[in-house]
Short mmCIF file of C-alpha atoms and ligand atoms in Angstrom, two decimals:
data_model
loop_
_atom_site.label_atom_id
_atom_site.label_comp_id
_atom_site.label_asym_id
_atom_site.label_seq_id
_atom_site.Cartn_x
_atom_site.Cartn_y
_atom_site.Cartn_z
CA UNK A 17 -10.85 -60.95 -48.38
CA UNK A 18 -7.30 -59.77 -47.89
CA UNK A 19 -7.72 -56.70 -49.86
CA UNK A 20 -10.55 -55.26 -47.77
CA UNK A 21 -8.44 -56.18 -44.75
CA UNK A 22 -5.53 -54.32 -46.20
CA UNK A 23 -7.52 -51.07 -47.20
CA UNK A 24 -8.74 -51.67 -43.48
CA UNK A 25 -5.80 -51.35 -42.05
CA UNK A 26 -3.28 -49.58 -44.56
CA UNK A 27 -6.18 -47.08 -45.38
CA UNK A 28 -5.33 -47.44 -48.86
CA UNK A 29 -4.64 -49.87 -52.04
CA UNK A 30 -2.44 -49.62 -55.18
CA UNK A 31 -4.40 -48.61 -58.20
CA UNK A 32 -4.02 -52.58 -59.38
CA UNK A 33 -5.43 -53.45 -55.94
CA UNK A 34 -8.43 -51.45 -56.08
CA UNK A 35 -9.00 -52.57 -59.48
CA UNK A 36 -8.90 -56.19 -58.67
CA UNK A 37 -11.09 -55.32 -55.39
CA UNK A 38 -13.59 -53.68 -57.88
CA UNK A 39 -13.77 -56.47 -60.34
CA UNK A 40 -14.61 -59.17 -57.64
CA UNK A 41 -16.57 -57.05 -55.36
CA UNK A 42 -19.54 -59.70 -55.35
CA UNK A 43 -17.50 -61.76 -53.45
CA UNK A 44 -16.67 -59.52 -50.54
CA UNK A 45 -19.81 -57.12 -50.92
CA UNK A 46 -21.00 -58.09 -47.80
CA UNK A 47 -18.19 -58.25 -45.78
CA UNK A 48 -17.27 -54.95 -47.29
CA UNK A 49 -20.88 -53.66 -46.17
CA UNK A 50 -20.64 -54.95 -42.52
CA UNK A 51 -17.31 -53.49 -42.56
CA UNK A 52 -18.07 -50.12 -43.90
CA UNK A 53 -21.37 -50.05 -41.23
CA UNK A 54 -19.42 -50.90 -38.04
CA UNK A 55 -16.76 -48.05 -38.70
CA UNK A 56 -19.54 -45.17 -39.63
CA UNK A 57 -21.71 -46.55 -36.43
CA UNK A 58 -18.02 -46.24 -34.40
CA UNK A 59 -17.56 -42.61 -35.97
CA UNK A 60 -21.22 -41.21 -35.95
CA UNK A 61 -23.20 -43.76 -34.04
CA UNK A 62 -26.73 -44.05 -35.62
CA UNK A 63 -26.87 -40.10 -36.84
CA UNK A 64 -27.77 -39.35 -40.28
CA UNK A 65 -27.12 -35.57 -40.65
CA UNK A 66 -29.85 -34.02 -42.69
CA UNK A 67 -28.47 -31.00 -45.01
CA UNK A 68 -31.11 -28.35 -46.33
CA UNK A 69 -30.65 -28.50 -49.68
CA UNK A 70 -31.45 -24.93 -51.69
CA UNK A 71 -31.29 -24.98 -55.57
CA UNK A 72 -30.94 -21.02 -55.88
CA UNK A 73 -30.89 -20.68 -59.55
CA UNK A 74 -30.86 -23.24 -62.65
CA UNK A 75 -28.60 -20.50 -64.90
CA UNK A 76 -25.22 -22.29 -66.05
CA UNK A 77 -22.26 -20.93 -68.26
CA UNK A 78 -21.18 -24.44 -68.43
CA UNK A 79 -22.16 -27.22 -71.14
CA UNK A 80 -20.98 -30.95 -68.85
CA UNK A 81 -21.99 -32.61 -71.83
CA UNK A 82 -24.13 -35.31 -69.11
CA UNK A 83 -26.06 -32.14 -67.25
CA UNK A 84 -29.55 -31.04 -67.63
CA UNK A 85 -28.98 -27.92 -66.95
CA UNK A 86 -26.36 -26.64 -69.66
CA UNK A 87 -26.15 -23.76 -70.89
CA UNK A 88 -26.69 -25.14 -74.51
CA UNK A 89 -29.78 -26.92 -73.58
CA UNK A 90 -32.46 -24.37 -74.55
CA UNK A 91 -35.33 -26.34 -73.35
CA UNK A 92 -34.86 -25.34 -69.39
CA UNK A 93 -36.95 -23.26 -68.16
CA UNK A 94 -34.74 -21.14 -66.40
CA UNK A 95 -35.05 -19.82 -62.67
CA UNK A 96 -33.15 -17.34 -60.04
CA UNK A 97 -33.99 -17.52 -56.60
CA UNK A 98 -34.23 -13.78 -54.84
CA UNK A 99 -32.60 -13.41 -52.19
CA UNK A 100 -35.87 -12.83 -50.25
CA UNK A 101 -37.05 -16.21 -51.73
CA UNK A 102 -33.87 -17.93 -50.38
CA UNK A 103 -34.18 -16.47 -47.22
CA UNK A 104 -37.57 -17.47 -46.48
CA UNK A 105 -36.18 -21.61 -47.98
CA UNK A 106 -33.78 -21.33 -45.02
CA UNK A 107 -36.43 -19.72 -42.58
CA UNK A 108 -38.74 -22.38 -43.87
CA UNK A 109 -35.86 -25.07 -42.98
CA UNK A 110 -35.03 -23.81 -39.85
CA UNK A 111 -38.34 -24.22 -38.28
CA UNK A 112 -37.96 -28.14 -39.31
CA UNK A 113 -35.29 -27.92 -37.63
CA UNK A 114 -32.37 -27.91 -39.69
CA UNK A 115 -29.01 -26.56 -38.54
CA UNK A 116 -27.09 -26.98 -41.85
CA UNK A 117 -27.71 -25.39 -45.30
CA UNK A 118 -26.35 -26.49 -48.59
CA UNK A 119 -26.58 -23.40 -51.19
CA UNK A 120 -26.44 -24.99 -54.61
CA UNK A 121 -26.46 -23.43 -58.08
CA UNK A 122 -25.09 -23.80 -61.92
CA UNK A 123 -22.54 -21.35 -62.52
CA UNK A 124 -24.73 -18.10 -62.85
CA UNK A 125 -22.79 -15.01 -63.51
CA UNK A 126 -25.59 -13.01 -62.26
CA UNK A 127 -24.98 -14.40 -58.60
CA UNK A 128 -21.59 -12.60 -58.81
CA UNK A 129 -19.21 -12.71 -55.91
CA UNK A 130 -20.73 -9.49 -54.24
CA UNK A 131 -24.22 -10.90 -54.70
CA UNK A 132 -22.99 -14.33 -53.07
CA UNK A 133 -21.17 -12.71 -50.11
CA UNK A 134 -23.94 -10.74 -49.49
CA UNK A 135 -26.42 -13.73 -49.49
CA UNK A 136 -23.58 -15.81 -47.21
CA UNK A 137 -23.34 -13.22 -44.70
CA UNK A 138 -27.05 -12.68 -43.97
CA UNK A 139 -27.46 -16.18 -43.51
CA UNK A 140 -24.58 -16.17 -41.06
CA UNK A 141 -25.86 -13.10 -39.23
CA UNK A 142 -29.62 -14.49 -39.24
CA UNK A 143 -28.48 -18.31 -38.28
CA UNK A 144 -24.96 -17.93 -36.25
CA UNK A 145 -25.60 -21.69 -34.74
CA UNK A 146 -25.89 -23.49 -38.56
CA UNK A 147 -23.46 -24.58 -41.40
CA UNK A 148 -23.13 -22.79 -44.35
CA UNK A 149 -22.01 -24.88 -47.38
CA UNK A 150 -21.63 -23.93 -50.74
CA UNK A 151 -21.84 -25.64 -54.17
CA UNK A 152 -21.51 -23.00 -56.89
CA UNK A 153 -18.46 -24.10 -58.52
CA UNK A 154 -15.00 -22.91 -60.07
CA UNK A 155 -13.85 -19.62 -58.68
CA UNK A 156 -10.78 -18.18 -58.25
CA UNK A 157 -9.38 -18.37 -54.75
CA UNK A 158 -9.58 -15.00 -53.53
CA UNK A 159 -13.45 -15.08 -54.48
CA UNK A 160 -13.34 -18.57 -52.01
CA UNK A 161 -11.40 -16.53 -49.35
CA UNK A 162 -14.20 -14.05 -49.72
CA UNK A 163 -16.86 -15.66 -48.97
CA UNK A 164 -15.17 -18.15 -46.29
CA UNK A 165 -14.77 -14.56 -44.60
CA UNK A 166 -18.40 -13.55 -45.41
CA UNK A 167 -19.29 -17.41 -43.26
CA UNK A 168 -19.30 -19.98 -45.60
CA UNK A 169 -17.51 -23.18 -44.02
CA UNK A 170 -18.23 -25.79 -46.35
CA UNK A 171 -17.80 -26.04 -50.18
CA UNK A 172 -18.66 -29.31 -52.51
CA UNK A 173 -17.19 -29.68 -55.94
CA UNK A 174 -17.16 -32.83 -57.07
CA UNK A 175 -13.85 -33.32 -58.96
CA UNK A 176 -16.17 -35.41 -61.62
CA UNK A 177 -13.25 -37.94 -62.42
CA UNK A 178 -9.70 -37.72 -61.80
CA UNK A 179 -8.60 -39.12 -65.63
CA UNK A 180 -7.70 -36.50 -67.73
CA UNK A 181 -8.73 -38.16 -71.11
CA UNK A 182 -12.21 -39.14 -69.07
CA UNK A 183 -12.97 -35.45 -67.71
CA UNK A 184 -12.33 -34.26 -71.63
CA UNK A 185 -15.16 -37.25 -72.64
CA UNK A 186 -17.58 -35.55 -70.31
CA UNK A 187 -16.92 -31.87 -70.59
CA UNK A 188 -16.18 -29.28 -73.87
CA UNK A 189 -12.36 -28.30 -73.98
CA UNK A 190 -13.31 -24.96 -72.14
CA UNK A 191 -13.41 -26.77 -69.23
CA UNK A 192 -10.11 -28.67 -67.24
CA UNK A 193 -9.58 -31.16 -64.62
CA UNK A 194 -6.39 -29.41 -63.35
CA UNK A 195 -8.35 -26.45 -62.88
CA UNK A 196 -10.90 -28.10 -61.05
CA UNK A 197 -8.25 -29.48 -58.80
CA UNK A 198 -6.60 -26.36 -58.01
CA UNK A 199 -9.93 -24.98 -57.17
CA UNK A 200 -10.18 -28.11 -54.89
CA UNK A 201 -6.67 -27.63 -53.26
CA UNK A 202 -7.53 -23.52 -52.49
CA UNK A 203 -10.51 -24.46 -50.99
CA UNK A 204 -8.97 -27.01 -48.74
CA UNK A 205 -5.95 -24.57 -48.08
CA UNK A 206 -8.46 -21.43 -47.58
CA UNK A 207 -9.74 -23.85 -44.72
CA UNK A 208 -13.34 -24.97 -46.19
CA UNK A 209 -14.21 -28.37 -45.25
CA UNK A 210 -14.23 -29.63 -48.98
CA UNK A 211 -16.60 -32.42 -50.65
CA UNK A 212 -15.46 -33.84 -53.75
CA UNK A 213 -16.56 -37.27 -55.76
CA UNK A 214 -17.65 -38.39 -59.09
CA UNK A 215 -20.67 -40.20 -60.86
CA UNK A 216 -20.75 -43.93 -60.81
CA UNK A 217 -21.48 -45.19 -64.21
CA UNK A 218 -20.30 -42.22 -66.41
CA UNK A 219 -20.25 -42.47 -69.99
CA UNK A 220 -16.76 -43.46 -70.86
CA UNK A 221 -16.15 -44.77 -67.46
CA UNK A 222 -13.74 -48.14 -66.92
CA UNK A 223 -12.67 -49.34 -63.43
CA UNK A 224 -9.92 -48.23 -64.13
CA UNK A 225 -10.85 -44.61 -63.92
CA UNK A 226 -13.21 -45.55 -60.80
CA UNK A 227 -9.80 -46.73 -59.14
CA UNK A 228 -7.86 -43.47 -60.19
CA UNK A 229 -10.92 -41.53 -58.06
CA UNK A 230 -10.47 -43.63 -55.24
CA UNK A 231 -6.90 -42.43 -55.07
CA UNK A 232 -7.27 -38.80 -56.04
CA UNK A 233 -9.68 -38.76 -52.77
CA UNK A 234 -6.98 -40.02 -50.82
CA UNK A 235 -4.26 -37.56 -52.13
CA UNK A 236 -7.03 -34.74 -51.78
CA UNK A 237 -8.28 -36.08 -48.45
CA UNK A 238 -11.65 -34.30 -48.37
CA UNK A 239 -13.76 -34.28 -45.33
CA UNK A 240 -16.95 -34.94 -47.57
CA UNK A 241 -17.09 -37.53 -50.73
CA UNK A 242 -20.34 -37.89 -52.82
CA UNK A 243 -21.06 -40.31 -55.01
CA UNK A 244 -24.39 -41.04 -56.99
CA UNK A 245 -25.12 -43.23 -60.05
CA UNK A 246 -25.01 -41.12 -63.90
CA UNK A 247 -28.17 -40.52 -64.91
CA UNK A 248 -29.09 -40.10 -68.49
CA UNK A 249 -30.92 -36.45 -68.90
CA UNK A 250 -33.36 -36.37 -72.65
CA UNK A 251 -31.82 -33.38 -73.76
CA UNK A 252 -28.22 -34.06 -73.72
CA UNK A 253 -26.25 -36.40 -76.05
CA UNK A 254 -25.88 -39.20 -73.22
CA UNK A 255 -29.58 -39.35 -73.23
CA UNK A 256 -29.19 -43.46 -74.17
CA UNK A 257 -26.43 -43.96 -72.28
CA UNK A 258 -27.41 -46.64 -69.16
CA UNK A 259 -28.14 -45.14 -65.92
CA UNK A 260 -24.89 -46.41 -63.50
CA UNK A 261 -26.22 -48.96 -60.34
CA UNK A 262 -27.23 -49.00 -56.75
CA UNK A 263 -24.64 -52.24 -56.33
CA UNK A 264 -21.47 -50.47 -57.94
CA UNK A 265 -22.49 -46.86 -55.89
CA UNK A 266 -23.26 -48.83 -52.28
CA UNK A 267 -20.04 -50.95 -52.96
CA UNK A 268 -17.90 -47.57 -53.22
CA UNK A 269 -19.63 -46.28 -50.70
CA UNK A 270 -18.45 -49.08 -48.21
CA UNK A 271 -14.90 -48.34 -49.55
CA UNK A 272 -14.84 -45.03 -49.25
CA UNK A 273 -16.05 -45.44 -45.45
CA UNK A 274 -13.03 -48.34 -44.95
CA UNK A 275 -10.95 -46.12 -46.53
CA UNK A 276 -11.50 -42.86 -44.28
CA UNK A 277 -13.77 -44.17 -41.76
CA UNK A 278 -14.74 -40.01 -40.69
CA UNK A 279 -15.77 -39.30 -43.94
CA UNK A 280 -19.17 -37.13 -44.51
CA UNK A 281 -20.77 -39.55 -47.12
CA UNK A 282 -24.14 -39.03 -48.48
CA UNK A 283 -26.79 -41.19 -49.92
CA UNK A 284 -27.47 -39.07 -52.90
CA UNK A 285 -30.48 -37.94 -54.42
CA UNK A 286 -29.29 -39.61 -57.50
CA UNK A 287 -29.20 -42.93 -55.87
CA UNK A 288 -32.63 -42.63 -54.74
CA UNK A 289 -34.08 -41.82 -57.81
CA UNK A 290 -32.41 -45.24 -59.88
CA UNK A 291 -33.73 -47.52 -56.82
CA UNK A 292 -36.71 -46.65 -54.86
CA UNK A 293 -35.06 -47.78 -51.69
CA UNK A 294 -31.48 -46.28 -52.87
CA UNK A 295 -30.84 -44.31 -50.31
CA UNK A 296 -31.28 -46.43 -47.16
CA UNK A 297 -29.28 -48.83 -49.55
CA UNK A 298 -26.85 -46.04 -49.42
CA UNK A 299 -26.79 -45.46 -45.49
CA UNK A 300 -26.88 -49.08 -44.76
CA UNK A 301 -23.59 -49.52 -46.96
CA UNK A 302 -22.26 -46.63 -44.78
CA UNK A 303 -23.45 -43.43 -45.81
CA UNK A 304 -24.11 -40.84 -42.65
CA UNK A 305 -25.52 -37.45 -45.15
CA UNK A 306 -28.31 -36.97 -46.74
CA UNK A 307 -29.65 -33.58 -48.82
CA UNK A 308 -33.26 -32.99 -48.93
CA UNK A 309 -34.51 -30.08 -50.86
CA UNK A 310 -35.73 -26.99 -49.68
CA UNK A 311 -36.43 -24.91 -52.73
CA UNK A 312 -39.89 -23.81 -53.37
CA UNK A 313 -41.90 -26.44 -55.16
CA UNK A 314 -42.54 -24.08 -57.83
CA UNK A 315 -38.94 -24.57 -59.25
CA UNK A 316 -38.15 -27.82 -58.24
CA UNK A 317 -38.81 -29.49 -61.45
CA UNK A 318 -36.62 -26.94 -63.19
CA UNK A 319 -33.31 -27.85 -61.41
CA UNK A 320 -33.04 -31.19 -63.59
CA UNK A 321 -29.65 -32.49 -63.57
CA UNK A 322 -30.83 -36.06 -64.90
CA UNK A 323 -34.57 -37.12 -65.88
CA UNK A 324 -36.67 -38.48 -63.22
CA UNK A 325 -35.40 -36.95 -60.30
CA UNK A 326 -37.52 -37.65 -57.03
CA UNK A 327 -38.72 -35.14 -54.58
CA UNK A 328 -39.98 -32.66 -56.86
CA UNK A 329 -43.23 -32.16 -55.67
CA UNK A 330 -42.66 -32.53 -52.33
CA UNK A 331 -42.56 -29.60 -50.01
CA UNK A 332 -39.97 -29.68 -47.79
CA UNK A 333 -41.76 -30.29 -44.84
CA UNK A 334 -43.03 -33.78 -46.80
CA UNK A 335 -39.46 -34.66 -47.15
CA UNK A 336 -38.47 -34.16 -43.99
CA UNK A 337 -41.42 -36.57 -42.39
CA UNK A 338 -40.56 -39.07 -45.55
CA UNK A 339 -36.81 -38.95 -44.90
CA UNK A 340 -37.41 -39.33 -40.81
CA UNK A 341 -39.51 -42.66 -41.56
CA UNK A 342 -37.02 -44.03 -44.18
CA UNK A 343 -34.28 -44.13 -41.58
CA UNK A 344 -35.90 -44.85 -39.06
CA UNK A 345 -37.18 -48.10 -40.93
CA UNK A 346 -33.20 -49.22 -41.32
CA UNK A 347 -32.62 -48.36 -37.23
CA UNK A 348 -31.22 -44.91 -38.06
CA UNK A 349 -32.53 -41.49 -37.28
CA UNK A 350 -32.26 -37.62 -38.87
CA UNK A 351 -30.12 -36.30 -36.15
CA UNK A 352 -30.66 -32.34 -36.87
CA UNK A 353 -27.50 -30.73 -36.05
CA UNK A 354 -24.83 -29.29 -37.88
CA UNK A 355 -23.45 -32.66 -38.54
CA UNK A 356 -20.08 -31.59 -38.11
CA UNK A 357 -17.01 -33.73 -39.50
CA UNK A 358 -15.07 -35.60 -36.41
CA UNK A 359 -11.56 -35.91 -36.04
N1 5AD B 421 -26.61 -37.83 -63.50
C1 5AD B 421 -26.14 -37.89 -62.23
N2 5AD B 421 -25.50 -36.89 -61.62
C2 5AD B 421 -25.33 -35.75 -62.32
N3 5AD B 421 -24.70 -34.62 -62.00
C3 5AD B 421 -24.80 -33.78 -63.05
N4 5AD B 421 -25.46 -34.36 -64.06
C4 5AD B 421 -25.78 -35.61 -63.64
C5 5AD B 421 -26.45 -36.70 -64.24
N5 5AD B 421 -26.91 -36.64 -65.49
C6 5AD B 421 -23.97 -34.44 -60.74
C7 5AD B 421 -22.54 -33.97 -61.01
C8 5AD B 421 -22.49 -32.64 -60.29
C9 5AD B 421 -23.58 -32.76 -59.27
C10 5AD B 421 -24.12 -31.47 -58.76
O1 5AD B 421 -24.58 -33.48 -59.94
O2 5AD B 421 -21.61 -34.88 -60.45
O3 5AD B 421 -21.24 -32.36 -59.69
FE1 FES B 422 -38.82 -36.38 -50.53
FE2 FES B 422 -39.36 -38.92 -49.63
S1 FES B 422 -37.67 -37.66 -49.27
S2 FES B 422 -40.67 -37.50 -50.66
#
């Protein structure tokens, strides 16, 4: 189709375009696929860059009305990683042989900026060869400047949606989007390499709004985008909402890749848990990331965005032989380096 052509070439559509694109993607979805797979193979070959994912503490001040983990929701148990405990996740990862560490957490007062740089700057010292990223949320930007000087490289926040009236759907009014962006543009300025993206399949969500993400990523320009289906958690008021689906999350997947064909794209936990075969879905419609866990098995359960999540009983070393065979199955391979973004 002309449109895919065009994003192909122009690297971007007009929010009409996208739209349109979106509405008739059966018709191009494989096309857009093959597409989408020939530019990720021409950027990163057959690599799929494993990240070690560690969930350091389930504690949130936040209440996303869609999240498991809210602060309202009494019914989590609640967990903090030491920082012994997280230490001995990334020792634990390292000997698998992963070179890139994703620190993820709700935002948890107690893991104050002085705790966090602290944490960020052993890792550096103890791993000087691996990525550091974090996901820990809104700061201010001189707490992001501190710990980018503490050794922390990478930072994901998705930006959740870029429609003001949607973003105010999903979160209380304590919360704002332009916030969120700002905290987006500092990191980017600070000189993280940023990951942003949105849920497929919100509550609330039109193609409209899906359209208006596809052009905040371009205007933001990330180096990382992820994307995973909404999945209803029990104990939050979305809890019958539908789940979003594999085809609408591979499709955007393929556009994001035609769209910025460098992109770090994973094939999300999410993604795997609505679909058992999700997440090759995910690679094969040109995903190159993908974020097994490496908390302690004890908590895994506990760090429940959405119901059903996969991989919680696993130990990491489990995942990491599961993960190896699932790519290799699709003619990829876990390439365990610090899956750096290319220019
Ligand atoms: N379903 C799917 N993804 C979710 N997230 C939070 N809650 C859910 C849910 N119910 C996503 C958000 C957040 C990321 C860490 O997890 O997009 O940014
Ligand atoms: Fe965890 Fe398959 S990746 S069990």
């Amino acid at each position: 189709m002309d449109l895919l052509q065009k994003l192909k070439k122009e690297k971007i559509l007009t929010k009409e375009e996208f739209i349109f694109l979106l509405e008739h993607r059966e018709e191009v979805r494989e096309e857009a696929t093959k597409l989408a797979r020939k530019l990720g193979d021409e950027w990163y070959g057959k690599s799929v860059y494993p990240r070690g994912l560690v969930e350091f503490s389930n504690y949130c001040k936040n209440n996303c009305y869609y999240c498991g983990i809210r602060a309202a929701n009494a019914n989590v148990k609640r967990y903090r990683l030491t920082k012994e405990e997280i230490m001995s996740a990334c020792e634990n990862g390292y000997q698998l042989g992963y070179r890139s560490f994703v620190f993820q957490s709700g935002e948890d007062p107690y893991y104050n900026i002085d705790r966090m740089e602290d944490i960020v700057a052993t890792v550096r010292e103890k791993y000087p060869e691996c990525a550091i990223t974090l996901s820990i949320g809104e700061l201010d930007r001189e707490r992001y400047q501190r710990l980018f000087d503490a050794g922390a490289e990478r930072y994901l926040l998705r930006h959740e949606t870029a429609n003001e009236e949607h973003y105010k759907k999903l979160h209380p009014g304590s919360m704002s989007l332009t916030y969120r962006k700002q905290c987006l543009y500092d990191l980017k300025e600070i000189g993280y390499w940023v990951g942003t993206g949105f849920m497929v399949g919100a509550p609330y969500q039109t193609l409209e709004n899906i359209a208006e993400d596809l052009l905040f990523i371009k205007e933001l320009d990330p180096h990382m985008a992820g994307i995973g289906p909404f999945i209803p958690h029990h104990d939050t008021k979305f809890k019958d909402e539908p789940a979003g689906s594999v085809e609408l999350t591979t499709f955007l997947i393929s556009i994001l890749r035609i769209m910025k064909p460098n992109l770090l794209i994973p094939a999300t936990t999410a993604l795997g848990t609505i679909d058992p075969k999700g997440r090759e879905a995910g690679i094969l419609a040109g995903g190159n990331v993908m974020m097994p866990n490496l908390s302690p098995v004890v908590v895994r359960k506990d760090y429940e965005l959405y119901d059903n999540k996969i991989c919680t009983g696993e130990e990491a070393a489990e995942c990491f032989h599961c993960l190896s065979r699932r790519v290799e199955l699709i003619g990829y391979h876990l390439d365990f380096c610090r899956g750096d973004y290319r220019e």
